[in-house]
């Protein structure tokens, strides 16, 4: 198995009109700028900065961070690529890099890092809170009460699938349901190493908790973070892990990515929900206070780079874990490399560099995919769904032990 990921597949750029990456840069990013502007009563200076970012998205070029940015942050971004990509079109640099730089520049535009009243104000917070307070979240949390009567292994499977599907978590919480819904869910899982993942975190022998450490690298806040917290709480309560480290972003990123503040909002939502949800929330609250759960916000979590380039301290953390679970599409792209891999490229080959056992839980929302069988790929290509790689309809659980 290689120590570093193979690099035979081309890096994904956004310069092909009609492609998914091009649509994100040309359409989604400007829409995000407009939504952020409408969500807050920004002053004329902030509005002008957002207008400038809109113009840059339309036809501008990459610029270094402004002189007003924190010196350490500017140094990091220079090392991460601004010195290399400055002056080039957003569409002609690696798509992963361009997307990440967009969100960093958006935070500059709204004054997130600068002096003044907008310092530290998450421009995506209204949408995150609205999702947490939605009726759909109420329904999903109420469905937790139905899990209490299931055997422990079935509860583990249900909560694992809840974490996988995020906003479709209610499908997994009602694991005891039958018929087409269960069949549809199985068919949509195009790679399933769930048994291998559970085997890395076995139930305790003779009632003694396993000395296992779980690193869970979160993806989105709101309704997608809640199932992640539930999974951690369950694994702790069942004695399948002794300690969990929850990795989140140090600042707002990719619209809905989870930050420490979002963890607190989700935890309070659980505690206030009543029933089984409150029990999970209270267990997590206690675990945070006694150190069994730690929240980590490493600067590299917002880097525009693959995990193959992770710094030594983060590599050491992942190496010490029993397993690291990476959630979501962005983490998957960073894990395997944001490249046009043939879909049958073995997952173990592109993650061989990772310093310990690693698992990916991800719904397919970008062109990157690895580890499919030739039969599965052929079935997806023949399904008639032209954008099966990007629609979010399909999901996977993949493990490299």
mmCIF file of C-alpha atoms in Angstrom:
data_model
loop_
_atom_site.group_PDB
_atom_site.id
_atom_site.type_symbol
_atom_site.label_atom_id
_atom_site.label_comp_id
_atom_site.label_asym_id
_atom_site.label_seq_id
_atom_site.Cartn_x
_atom_site.Cartn_y
_atom_site.Cartn_z
ATOM 1 C CA UNK A 1 0.000 0.000 0.000
ATOM 2 C CA UNK A 2 1.475 3.394 -0.930
ATOM 3 C CA UNK A 3 2.607 5.836 1.761
ATOM 4 C CA UNK A 4 1.379 8.760 -0.330
ATOM 5 C CA UNK A 5 -1.765 8.943 -2.489
ATOM 6 C CA UNK A 6 -1.334 8.227 -6.189
ATOM 7 C CA UNK A 7 -1.489 11.327 -8.360
ATOM 8 C CA UNK A 8 -2.333 9.877 -11.733
ATOM 9 C CA UNK A 9 -5.815 11.406 -11.934
ATOM 10 C CA UNK A 10 -6.195 15.053 -13.021
ATOM 11 C CA UNK A 11 -6.928 17.694 -10.394
ATOM 12 C CA UNK A 12 -10.443 19.112 -10.624
ATOM 13 C CA UNK A 13 -10.600 22.693 -11.907
ATOM 14 C CA UNK A 14 -13.610 24.923 -12.453
ATOM 15 C CA UNK A 15 -12.773 26.118 -15.954
ATOM 16 C CA UNK A 16 -15.070 23.828 -17.964
ATOM 17 C CA UNK A 17 -18.405 25.572 -18.704
ATOM 18 C CA UNK A 18 -21.337 23.337 -17.856
ATOM 19 C CA UNK A 19 -19.396 21.325 -15.290
ATOM 20 C CA UNK A 20 -20.467 21.100 -11.655
ATOM 21 C CA UNK A 21 -17.344 22.949 -10.365
ATOM 22 C CA UNK A 22 -17.881 25.752 -12.888
ATOM 23 C CA UNK A 23 -21.500 26.177 -11.758
ATOM 24 C CA UNK A 24 -20.404 26.447 -8.131
ATOM 25 C CA UNK A 25 -17.899 29.194 -8.893
ATOM 26 C CA UNK A 26 -20.050 31.074 -11.416
ATOM 27 C CA UNK A 27 -23.490 30.695 -9.842
ATOM 28 C CA UNK A 28 -23.453 29.362 -6.296
ATOM 29 C CA UNK A 29 -20.775 31.672 -4.914
ATOM 30 C CA UNK A 30 -22.447 34.865 -6.170
ATOM 31 C CA UNK A 31 -25.763 33.610 -4.782
ATOM 32 C CA UNK A 32 -24.125 33.058 -1.392
ATOM 33 C CA UNK A 33 -22.751 36.599 -1.404
ATOM 34 C CA UNK A 34 -26.226 37.993 -2.111
ATOM 35 C CA UNK A 35 -27.857 35.835 0.574
ATOM 36 C CA UNK A 36 -25.330 36.909 3.185
ATOM 37 C CA UNK A 37 -25.827 40.555 2.256
ATOM 38 C CA UNK A 38 -29.599 40.251 2.644
ATOM 39 C CA UNK A 39 -29.360 38.435 5.992
ATOM 40 C CA UNK A 40 -27.642 41.301 7.861
ATOM 41 C CA UNK A 41 -27.897 45.112 7.964
ATOM 42 C CA UNK A 42 -24.308 45.599 6.883
ATOM 43 C CA UNK A 43 -22.922 49.150 6.766
ATOM 44 C CA UNK A 44 -21.837 50.781 3.473
ATOM 45 C CA UNK A 45 -18.227 49.658 3.906
ATOM 46 C CA UNK A 46 -19.242 46.015 4.267
ATOM 47 C CA UNK A 47 -21.705 46.295 1.375
ATOM 48 C CA UNK A 48 -18.985 47.726 -0.851
ATOM 49 C CA UNK A 49 -16.663 44.862 0.117
ATOM 50 C CA UNK A 50 -19.358 42.325 -0.769
ATOM 51 C CA UNK A 51 -19.915 44.063 -4.115
ATOM 52 C CA UNK A 52 -16.186 43.830 -4.788
ATOM 53 C CA UNK A 53 -16.238 40.111 -3.993
ATOM 54 C CA UNK A 54 -19.174 39.642 -6.373
ATOM 55 C CA UNK A 55 -17.221 41.381 -9.128
ATOM 56 C CA UNK A 56 -14.181 39.256 -8.397
ATOM 57 C CA UNK A 57 -16.247 36.067 -8.622
ATOM 58 C CA UNK A 58 -17.590 37.139 -12.009
ATOM 59 C CA UNK A 59 -14.295 37.899 -13.701
ATOM 60 C CA UNK A 60 -11.590 38.764 -11.232
ATOM 61 C CA UNK A 61 -8.455 37.033 -10.094
ATOM 62 C CA UNK A 62 -7.059 35.544 -6.897
ATOM 63 C CA UNK A 63 -5.643 38.118 -4.499
ATOM 64 C CA UNK A 64 -3.560 37.695 -1.343
ATOM 65 C CA UNK A 65 -5.277 38.358 1.958
ATOM 66 C CA UNK A 66 -5.408 42.075 2.815
ATOM 67 C CA UNK A 67 -2.751 43.684 4.951
ATOM 68 C CA UNK A 68 -5.342 44.079 7.707
ATOM 69 C CA UNK A 69 -5.594 40.291 8.090
ATOM 70 C CA UNK A 70 -3.959 38.560 11.030
ATOM 71 C CA UNK A 71 -0.256 38.077 10.289
ATOM 72 C CA UNK A 72 -0.294 34.383 11.192
ATOM 73 C CA UNK A 73 -3.346 33.788 9.008
ATOM 74 C CA UNK A 74 -1.714 35.606 6.089
ATOM 75 C CA UNK A 75 1.428 33.502 6.534
ATOM 76 C CA UNK A 76 -0.598 30.282 6.535
ATOM 77 C CA UNK A 77 -2.513 31.249 3.398
ATOM 78 C CA UNK A 78 0.703 32.266 1.658
ATOM 79 C CA UNK A 79 2.025 28.768 2.398
ATOM 80 C CA UNK A 80 -1.304 27.239 1.354
ATOM 81 C CA UNK A 81 -1.160 28.845 -2.087
ATOM 82 C CA UNK A 82 -1.930 32.564 -2.340
ATOM 83 C CA UNK A 83 1.675 33.308 -3.307
ATOM 84 C CA UNK A 84 1.411 30.657 -6.016
ATOM 85 C CA UNK A 85 -2.083 31.466 -7.345
ATOM 86 C CA UNK A 86 -2.258 35.271 -6.973
ATOM 87 C CA UNK A 87 -3.216 36.924 -10.254
ATOM 88 C CA UNK A 88 -4.808 33.791 -11.719
ATOM 89 C CA UNK A 89 -8.502 33.327 -12.476
ATOM 90 C CA UNK A 90 -10.677 31.658 -9.848
ATOM 91 C CA UNK A 91 -11.579 29.142 -12.570
ATOM 92 C CA UNK A 92 -8.002 28.137 -13.415
ATOM 93 C CA UNK A 93 -6.771 27.035 -9.990
ATOM 94 C CA UNK A 94 -7.742 23.780 -8.220
ATOM 95 C CA UNK A 95 -11.446 23.867 -7.446
ATOM 96 C CA UNK A 96 -10.940 22.836 -3.813
ATOM 97 C CA UNK A 97 -8.518 25.742 -3.380
ATOM 98 C CA UNK A 98 -10.776 28.280 -5.119
ATOM 99 C CA UNK A 99 -13.801 27.305 -3.037
ATOM 100 C CA UNK A 100 -11.895 27.543 0.222
ATOM 101 C CA UNK A 101 -10.345 30.897 -0.677
ATOM 102 C CA UNK A 102 -13.785 32.250 -1.562
ATOM 103 C CA UNK A 103 -15.078 31.604 1.957
ATOM 104 C CA UNK A 104 -11.984 33.149 3.519
ATOM 105 C CA UNK A 105 -12.471 36.282 1.372
ATOM 106 C CA UNK A 106 -16.169 36.369 2.249
ATOM 107 C CA UNK A 107 -15.266 36.548 5.943
ATOM 108 C CA UNK A 108 -12.966 39.470 5.161
ATOM 109 C CA UNK A 109 -15.787 41.229 3.307
ATOM 110 C CA UNK A 110 -18.215 40.983 6.227
ATOM 111 C CA UNK A 111 -15.609 42.063 8.794
ATOM 112 C CA UNK A 112 -15.453 38.741 10.622
ATOM 113 C CA UNK A 113 -11.754 39.094 11.442
ATOM 114 C CA UNK A 114 -11.494 42.878 11.571
ATOM 115 C CA UNK A 115 -12.129 45.476 14.272
ATOM 116 C CA UNK A 116 -15.663 46.718 14.655
ATOM 117 C CA UNK A 117 -19.152 45.398 15.446
ATOM 118 C CA UNK A 118 -19.095 42.570 12.883
ATOM 119 C CA UNK A 119 -16.027 40.888 14.333
ATOM 120 C CA UNK A 120 -16.806 37.236 15.082
ATOM 121 C CA UNK A 121 -20.372 37.390 13.713
ATOM 122 C CA UNK A 122 -21.074 34.211 11.734
ATOM 123 C CA UNK A 123 -22.675 35.296 8.425
ATOM 124 C CA UNK A 124 -24.342 31.883 8.124
ATOM 125 C CA UNK A 125 -25.739 31.694 11.670
ATOM 126 C CA UNK A 126 -29.363 32.640 10.847
ATOM 127 C CA UNK A 127 -29.703 29.707 8.444
ATOM 128 C CA UNK A 128 -28.019 27.318 10.873
ATOM 129 C CA UNK A 129 -30.355 28.281 13.726
ATOM 130 C CA UNK A 130 -33.452 28.136 11.523
ATOM 131 C CA UNK A 131 -32.598 24.568 10.601
ATOM 132 C CA UNK A 132 -32.057 23.560 14.233
ATOM 133 C CA UNK A 133 -35.423 25.048 15.209
ATOM 134 C CA UNK A 134 -37.363 23.511 12.319
ATOM 135 C CA UNK A 135 -40.298 21.130 12.572
ATOM 136 C CA UNK A 136 -38.217 18.533 10.728
ATOM 137 C CA UNK A 137 -35.669 18.589 13.544
ATOM 138 C CA UNK A 138 -38.493 18.154 16.063
ATOM 139 C CA UNK A 139 -39.673 15.060 14.197
ATOM 140 C CA UNK A 140 -36.219 13.546 13.975
ATOM 141 C CA UNK A 141 -35.502 14.063 17.671
ATOM 142 C CA UNK A 142 -38.881 12.611 18.643
ATOM 143 C CA UNK A 143 -38.079 9.540 16.537
ATOM 144 C CA UNK A 144 -35.170 8.804 18.888
ATOM 145 C CA UNK A 145 -37.682 7.533 21.439
ATOM 146 C CA UNK A 146 -38.470 4.650 19.070
ATOM 147 C CA UNK A 147 -34.855 3.464 19.155
ATOM 148 C CA UNK A 148 -34.925 2.632 22.851
ATOM 149 C CA UNK A 149 -36.593 -0.732 22.268
ATOM 150 C CA UNK A 150 -34.110 -1.915 19.648
ATOM 151 C CA UNK A 151 -31.130 -4.161 20.442
ATOM 152 C CA UNK A 152 -27.913 -2.236 21.016
ATOM 153 C CA UNK A 153 -26.344 -3.310 17.722
ATOM 154 C CA UNK A 154 -29.383 -2.127 15.771
ATOM 155 C CA UNK A 155 -29.287 1.211 17.603
ATOM 156 C CA UNK A 156 -25.615 1.543 16.634
ATOM 157 C CA UNK A 157 -26.442 0.820 13.002
ATOM 158 C CA UNK A 158 -29.354 3.276 13.045
ATOM 159 C CA UNK A 159 -27.322 6.106 14.532
ATOM 160 C CA UNK A 160 -24.423 5.409 12.177
ATOM 161 C CA UNK A 161 -26.779 5.745 9.224
ATOM 162 C CA UNK A 162 -28.310 8.836 10.788
ATOM 163 C CA UNK A 163 -24.872 10.423 10.862
ATOM 164 C CA UNK A 164 -24.286 9.343 7.271
ATOM 165 C CA UNK A 165 -27.459 10.764 5.796
ATOM 166 C CA UNK A 166 -27.575 14.001 7.768
ATOM 167 C CA UNK A 167 -30.735 15.769 6.641
ATOM 168 C CA UNK A 168 -32.250 12.446 5.685
ATOM 169 C CA UNK A 169 -31.499 11.035 9.122
ATOM 170 C CA UNK A 170 -35.152 10.297 9.842
ATOM 171 C CA UNK A 171 -34.940 7.404 7.354
ATOM 172 C CA UNK A 172 -32.345 5.755 9.539
ATOM 173 C CA UNK A 173 -33.879 6.546 12.902
ATOM 174 C CA UNK A 174 -36.929 4.553 11.845
ATOM 175 C CA UNK A 175 -34.780 1.512 11.226
ATOM 176 C CA UNK A 176 -37.547 -0.841 12.258
ATOM 177 C CA UNK A 177 -39.627 0.327 9.293
ATOM 178 C CA UNK A 178 -39.958 -2.002 6.353
ATOM 179 C CA UNK A 179 -40.921 -2.012 2.709
ATOM 180 C CA UNK A 180 -39.795 0.317 -0.028
ATOM 181 C CA UNK A 181 -38.173 2.883 2.230
ATOM 182 C CA UNK A 182 -35.692 0.362 3.614
ATOM 183 C CA UNK A 183 -35.047 -1.007 0.138
ATOM 184 C CA UNK A 184 -34.512 2.471 -1.272
ATOM 185 C CA UNK A 185 -32.073 3.264 1.498
ATOM 186 C CA UNK A 186 -30.048 0.102 0.830
ATOM 187 C CA UNK A 187 -29.971 0.719 -2.913
ATOM 188 C CA UNK A 188 -28.751 4.281 -2.390
ATOM 189 C CA UNK A 189 -25.760 3.085 -0.362
ATOM 190 C CA UNK A 190 -23.275 2.469 -3.186
ATOM 191 C CA UNK A 191 -20.470 1.260 -0.899
ATOM 192 C CA UNK A 192 -21.086 -0.105 2.571
ATOM 193 C CA UNK A 193 -18.199 -0.886 4.925
ATOM 194 C CA UNK A 194 -20.455 -0.346 7.932
ATOM 195 C CA UNK A 195 -19.633 -3.759 9.409
ATOM 196 C CA UNK A 196 -15.916 -3.017 9.147
ATOM 197 C CA UNK A 197 -16.392 0.323 10.898
ATOM 198 C CA UNK A 198 -18.404 -1.212 13.718
ATOM 199 C CA UNK A 199 -15.780 -3.947 14.112
ATOM 200 C CA UNK A 200 -13.190 -1.255 14.857
ATOM 201 C CA UNK A 201 -15.346 -0.158 17.800
ATOM 202 C CA UNK A 202 -16.687 -3.438 19.227
ATOM 203 C CA UNK A 203 -19.026 -3.682 22.237
ATOM 204 C CA UNK A 204 -17.230 -3.941 25.580
ATOM 205 C CA UNK A 205 -16.196 -7.389 26.768
ATOM 206 C CA UNK A 206 -17.512 -8.411 30.182
ATOM 207 C CA UNK A 207 -18.902 -4.926 30.771
ATOM 208 C CA UNK A 208 -15.496 -3.243 30.614
ATOM 209 C CA UNK A 209 -15.431 -0.223 28.255
ATOM 210 C CA UNK A 210 -13.063 -0.560 25.343
ATOM 211 C CA UNK A 211 -9.963 1.671 25.544
ATOM 212 C CA UNK A 212 -10.912 3.161 22.198
ATOM 213 C CA UNK A 213 -10.572 6.747 21.004
ATOM 214 C CA UNK A 214 -12.818 8.014 18.227
ATOM 215 C CA UNK A 215 -11.912 11.085 16.181
ATOM 216 C CA UNK A 216 -14.964 12.368 14.349
ATOM 217 C CA UNK A 217 -14.306 15.134 11.823
ATOM 218 C CA UNK A 218 -17.650 16.901 11.475
ATOM 219 C CA UNK A 219 -19.120 18.410 8.355
ATOM 220 C CA UNK A 220 -22.236 20.575 8.595
ATOM 221 C CA UNK A 221 -23.931 22.250 11.542
ATOM 222 C CA UNK A 222 -27.650 22.155 12.330
ATOM 223 C CA UNK A 223 -29.592 19.022 11.533
ATOM 224 C CA UNK A 224 -26.479 17.296 10.213
ATOM 225 C CA UNK A 225 -24.402 17.884 13.338
ATOM 226 C CA UNK A 226 -27.104 16.586 15.667
ATOM 227 C CA UNK A 227 -26.816 12.963 14.409
ATOM 228 C CA UNK A 228 -23.026 13.168 14.790
ATOM 229 C CA UNK A 229 -23.440 14.140 18.428
ATOM 230 C CA UNK A 230 -25.994 11.370 18.923
ATOM 231 C CA UNK A 231 -23.591 8.796 17.495
ATOM 232 C CA UNK A 232 -20.808 9.937 19.831
ATOM 233 C CA UNK A 233 -23.153 9.876 22.834
ATOM 234 C CA UNK A 234 -24.336 6.366 21.972
ATOM 235 C CA UNK A 235 -20.831 4.952 21.503
ATOM 236 C CA UNK A 236 -19.773 6.412 24.847
ATOM 237 C CA UNK A 237 -22.881 5.130 26.628
ATOM 238 C CA UNK A 238 -22.440 1.643 25.157
ATOM 239 C CA UNK A 239 -18.772 1.537 26.170
ATOM 240 C CA UNK A 240 -17.600 1.168 22.576
ATOM 241 C CA UNK A 241 -15.332 4.185 22.992
ATOM 242 C CA UNK A 242 -13.720 5.633 26.089
ATOM 243 C CA UNK A 243 -12.928 9.014 24.548
ATOM 244 C CA UNK A 244 -14.096 11.026 21.539
ATOM 245 C CA UNK A 245 -12.526 14.040 19.836
ATOM 246 C CA UNK A 246 -14.902 16.115 17.704
ATOM 247 C CA UNK A 247 -13.072 18.133 15.055
ATOM 248 C CA UNK A 248 -14.906 21.230 13.784
ATOM 249 C CA UNK A 249 -13.930 24.365 11.877
ATOM 250 C CA UNK A 250 -12.246 27.224 13.770
ATOM 251 C CA UNK A 251 -14.406 29.769 11.906
ATOM 252 C CA UNK A 252 -17.393 29.811 9.502
ATOM 253 C CA UNK A 253 -16.702 27.910 6.309
ATOM 254 C CA UNK A 254 -18.602 26.482 3.331
ATOM 255 C CA UNK A 255 -21.915 28.056 4.445
ATOM 256 C CA UNK A 256 -22.947 25.468 7.011
ATOM 257 C CA UNK A 257 -19.779 23.808 8.294
ATOM 258 C CA UNK A 258 -19.815 23.282 12.048
ATOM 259 C CA UNK A 259 -17.854 25.534 14.424
ATOM 260 C CA UNK A 260 -17.527 25.287 18.243
ATOM 261 C CA UNK A 261 -20.477 27.678 18.605
ATOM 262 C CA UNK A 262 -22.579 25.374 16.438
ATOM 263 C CA UNK A 263 -21.697 22.429 18.670
ATOM 264 C CA UNK A 264 -23.046 24.327 21.672
ATOM 265 C CA UNK A 265 -26.231 25.263 19.803
ATOM 266 C CA UNK A 266 -26.820 21.645 18.794
ATOM 267 C CA UNK A 267 -26.084 20.385 22.296
ATOM 268 C CA UNK A 268 -28.545 22.840 23.845
ATOM 269 C CA UNK A 269 -31.121 21.781 21.250
ATOM 270 C CA UNK A 270 -30.769 18.171 22.357
ATOM 271 C CA UNK A 271 -30.987 18.970 26.060
ATOM 272 C CA UNK A 272 -34.128 21.073 25.534
ATOM 273 C CA UNK A 273 -35.867 18.481 23.371
ATOM 274 C CA UNK A 274 -36.982 16.141 26.132
ATOM 275 C CA UNK A 275 -37.249 12.373 25.901
ATOM 276 C CA UNK A 276 -34.388 10.274 24.580
ATOM 277 C CA UNK A 277 -32.841 13.285 22.840
ATOM 278 C CA UNK A 278 -32.416 15.057 26.166
ATOM 279 C CA UNK A 279 -30.810 11.960 27.681
ATOM 280 C CA UNK A 280 -28.276 11.879 24.874
ATOM 281 C CA UNK A 281 -27.664 15.613 25.258
ATOM 282 C CA UNK A 282 -27.189 15.418 29.017
ATOM 283 C CA UNK A 283 -24.780 12.516 28.581
ATOM 284 C CA UNK A 284 -22.740 14.562 26.131
ATOM 285 C CA UNK A 285 -22.782 17.584 28.425
ATOM 286 C CA UNK A 286 -21.323 15.459 31.215
ATOM 287 C CA UNK A 287 -18.769 13.895 28.878
ATOM 288 C CA UNK A 288 -17.569 17.336 27.800
ATOM 289 C CA UNK A 289 -17.169 18.471 31.398
ATOM 290 C CA UNK A 290 -15.220 15.388 32.483
ATOM 291 C CA UNK A 291 -13.001 15.282 29.393
ATOM 292 C CA UNK A 292 -14.307 12.136 27.704
ATOM 293 C CA UNK A 293 -15.359 14.354 24.767
ATOM 294 C CA UNK A 294 -13.106 17.102 23.447
ATOM 295 C CA UNK A 295 -13.918 19.692 20.789
ATOM 296 C CA UNK A 296 -10.996 20.505 18.528
ATOM 297 C CA UNK A 297 -10.765 23.367 15.989
ATOM 298 C CA UNK A 298 -7.424 22.995 14.217
ATOM 299 C CA UNK A 299 -6.475 25.717 11.669
ATOM 300 C CA UNK A 300 -5.862 23.029 9.037
ATOM 301 C CA UNK A 301 -9.581 22.204 9.158
ATOM 302 C CA UNK A 302 -10.092 25.334 7.012
ATOM 303 C CA UNK A 303 -7.110 24.711 4.750
ATOM 304 C CA UNK A 304 -7.640 24.491 0.963
ATOM 305 C CA UNK A 305 -5.508 21.348 0.874
ATOM 306 C CA UNK A 306 -5.919 17.570 1.005
ATOM 307 C CA UNK A 307 -5.319 15.672 4.229
ATOM 308 C CA UNK A 308 -2.189 14.230 2.630
ATOM 309 C CA UNK A 309 -0.651 17.646 3.446
ATOM 310 C CA UNK A 310 -1.763 17.710 7.085
ATOM 311 C CA UNK A 311 0.723 19.083 9.637
ATOM 312 C CA UNK A 312 2.570 16.849 12.055
ATOM 313 C CA UNK A 313 0.501 17.591 15.155
ATOM 314 C CA UNK A 314 -2.746 16.678 13.399
ATOM 315 C CA UNK A 315 -1.154 13.565 11.917
ATOM 316 C CA UNK A 316 -0.122 12.499 15.429
ATOM 317 C CA UNK A 317 -3.692 12.960 16.716
ATOM 318 C CA UNK A 318 -5.173 10.828 13.968
ATOM 319 C CA UNK A 319 -2.429 8.219 14.383
ATOM 320 C CA UNK A 320 -3.324 7.830 18.062
ATOM 321 C CA UNK A 321 -7.044 7.293 17.376
ATOM 322 C CA UNK A 322 -8.638 3.880 17.167
ATOM 323 C CA UNK A 323 -10.429 5.202 14.092
ATOM 324 C CA UNK A 324 -10.961 8.605 12.504
ATOM 325 C CA UNK A 325 -14.376 9.126 10.930
ATOM 326 C CA UNK A 326 -14.568 11.892 8.327
ATOM 327 C CA UNK A 327 -18.039 13.212 7.609
ATOM 328 C CA UNK A 328 -19.397 14.729 4.451
ATOM 329 C CA UNK A 329 -18.438 15.562 0.915
ATOM 330 C CA UNK A 330 -15.764 18.196 1.525
ATOM 331 C CA UNK A 331 -13.874 15.986 3.958
ATOM 332 C CA UNK A 332 -14.077 13.164 1.436
ATOM 333 C CA UNK A 333 -12.571 15.359 -1.270
ATOM 334 C CA UNK A 334 -9.757 16.305 1.083
ATOM 335 C CA UNK A 335 -9.271 12.690 2.167
ATOM 336 C CA UNK A 336 -8.926 11.035 -1.244
ATOM 337 C CA UNK A 337 -7.731 14.086 -3.186
ATOM 338 C CA UNK A 338 -9.964 16.342 -5.271
ATOM 339 C CA UNK A 339 -9.256 14.573 -8.548
ATOM 340 C CA UNK A 340 -11.136 12.891 -11.360
ATOM 341 C CA UNK A 341 -10.423 9.392 -10.069
ATOM 342 C CA UNK A 342 -11.862 6.435 -11.950
ATOM 343 C CA UNK A 343 -14.745 5.371 -9.702
ATOM 344 C CA UNK A 344 -13.245 1.910 -9.250
ATOM 345 C CA UNK A 345 -9.954 3.267 -7.851
ATOM 346 C CA UNK A 346 -9.507 1.362 -4.552
ATOM 347 C CA UNK A 347 -10.310 3.523 -1.535
ATOM 348 C CA UNK A 348 -7.376 1.979 0.352
ATOM 349 C CA UNK A 349 -4.966 3.078 -2.372
ATOM 350 C CA UNK A 350 -5.869 6.771 -2.173
ATOM 351 C CA UNK A 351 -5.959 6.785 1.641
ATOM 352 C CA UNK A 352 -2.825 4.716 2.231
ATOM 353 C CA UNK A 353 -1.006 7.820 3.506
ATOM 354 C CA UNK A 354 -3.480 8.299 6.374
ATOM 355 C CA UNK A 355 -1.722 7.644 9.702
ATOM 356 C CA UNK A 356 -4.340 5.277 11.145
ATOM 357 C CA UNK A 357 -7.648 3.546 10.464
ATOM 358 C CA UNK A 358 -10.000 5.940 8.682
ATOM 359 C CA UNK A 359 -13.641 5.841 7.651
ATOM 360 C CA UNK A 360 -15.591 8.113 5.310
ATOM 361 C CA UNK A 361 -19.330 8.756 5.755
ATOM 362 C CA UNK A 362 -20.503 10.779 2.806
ATOM 363 C CA UNK A 363 -23.405 11.546 0.505
ATOM 364 C CA UNK A 364 -22.234 12.115 -3.060
ATOM 365 C CA UNK A 365 -22.340 15.844 -3.850
ATOM 366 C CA UNK A 366 -19.286 16.307 -6.081
ATOM 367 C CA UNK A 367 -17.538 14.510 -8.921
ATOM 368 C CA UNK A 368 -15.037 12.717 -6.708
ATOM 369 C CA UNK A 369 -15.717 9.072 -5.930
ATOM 370 C CA UNK A 370 -13.525 6.019 -5.340
ATOM 371 C CA UNK A 371 -13.947 2.463 -4.182
ATOM 372 C CA UNK A 372 -16.968 1.423 -6.244
ATOM 373 C CA UNK A 373 -17.199 -1.977 -7.842
ATOM 374 C CA UNK A 374 -17.355 -2.069 -11.628
ATOM 375 C CA UNK A 375 -20.867 -3.504 -11.346
ATOM 376 C CA UNK A 376 -22.061 -0.655 -9.118
ATOM 377 C CA UNK A 377 -20.555 1.985 -11.378
ATOM 378 C CA UNK A 378 -22.192 0.395 -14.428
ATOM 379 C CA UNK A 379 -25.567 0.333 -12.684
ATOM 380 C CA UNK A 380 -25.284 3.994 -11.732
ATOM 381 C CA UNK A 381 -24.288 4.976 -15.253
ATOM 382 C CA UNK A 382 -27.256 3.022 -16.612
ATOM 383 C CA UNK A 383 -29.695 4.422 -14.058
ATOM 384 C CA UNK A 384 -30.635 7.429 -16.165
ATOM 385 C CA UNK A 385 -29.580 9.839 -13.410
ATOM 386 C CA UNK A 386 -26.992 11.846 -15.281
ATOM 387 C CA UNK A 387 -25.659 13.616 -12.195
ATOM 388 C CA UNK A 388 -25.510 10.671 -9.803
ATOM 389 C CA UNK A 389 -22.105 11.845 -8.579
ATOM 390 C CA UNK A 390 -23.389 15.269 -7.453
ATOM 391 C CA UNK A 391 -27.107 14.909 -6.651
ATOM 392 C CA UNK A 392 -26.803 13.813 -3.010
ATOM 393 C CA UNK A 393 -29.072 10.852 -3.786
ATOM 394 C CA UNK A 394 -26.383 8.266 -3.099
ATOM 395 C CA UNK A 395 -24.084 7.675 -0.155
ATOM 396 C CA UNK A 396 -21.185 5.548 0.953
ATOM 397 C CA UNK A 397 -19.422 4.196 4.025
ATOM 398 C CA UNK A 398 -15.809 3.325 3.273
ATOM 399 C CA UNK A 399 -13.106 2.116 5.649
ATOM 400 C CA UNK A 400 -9.339 1.752 5.444
ATOM 401 C CA UNK A 401 -8.156 -0.257 8.440
#
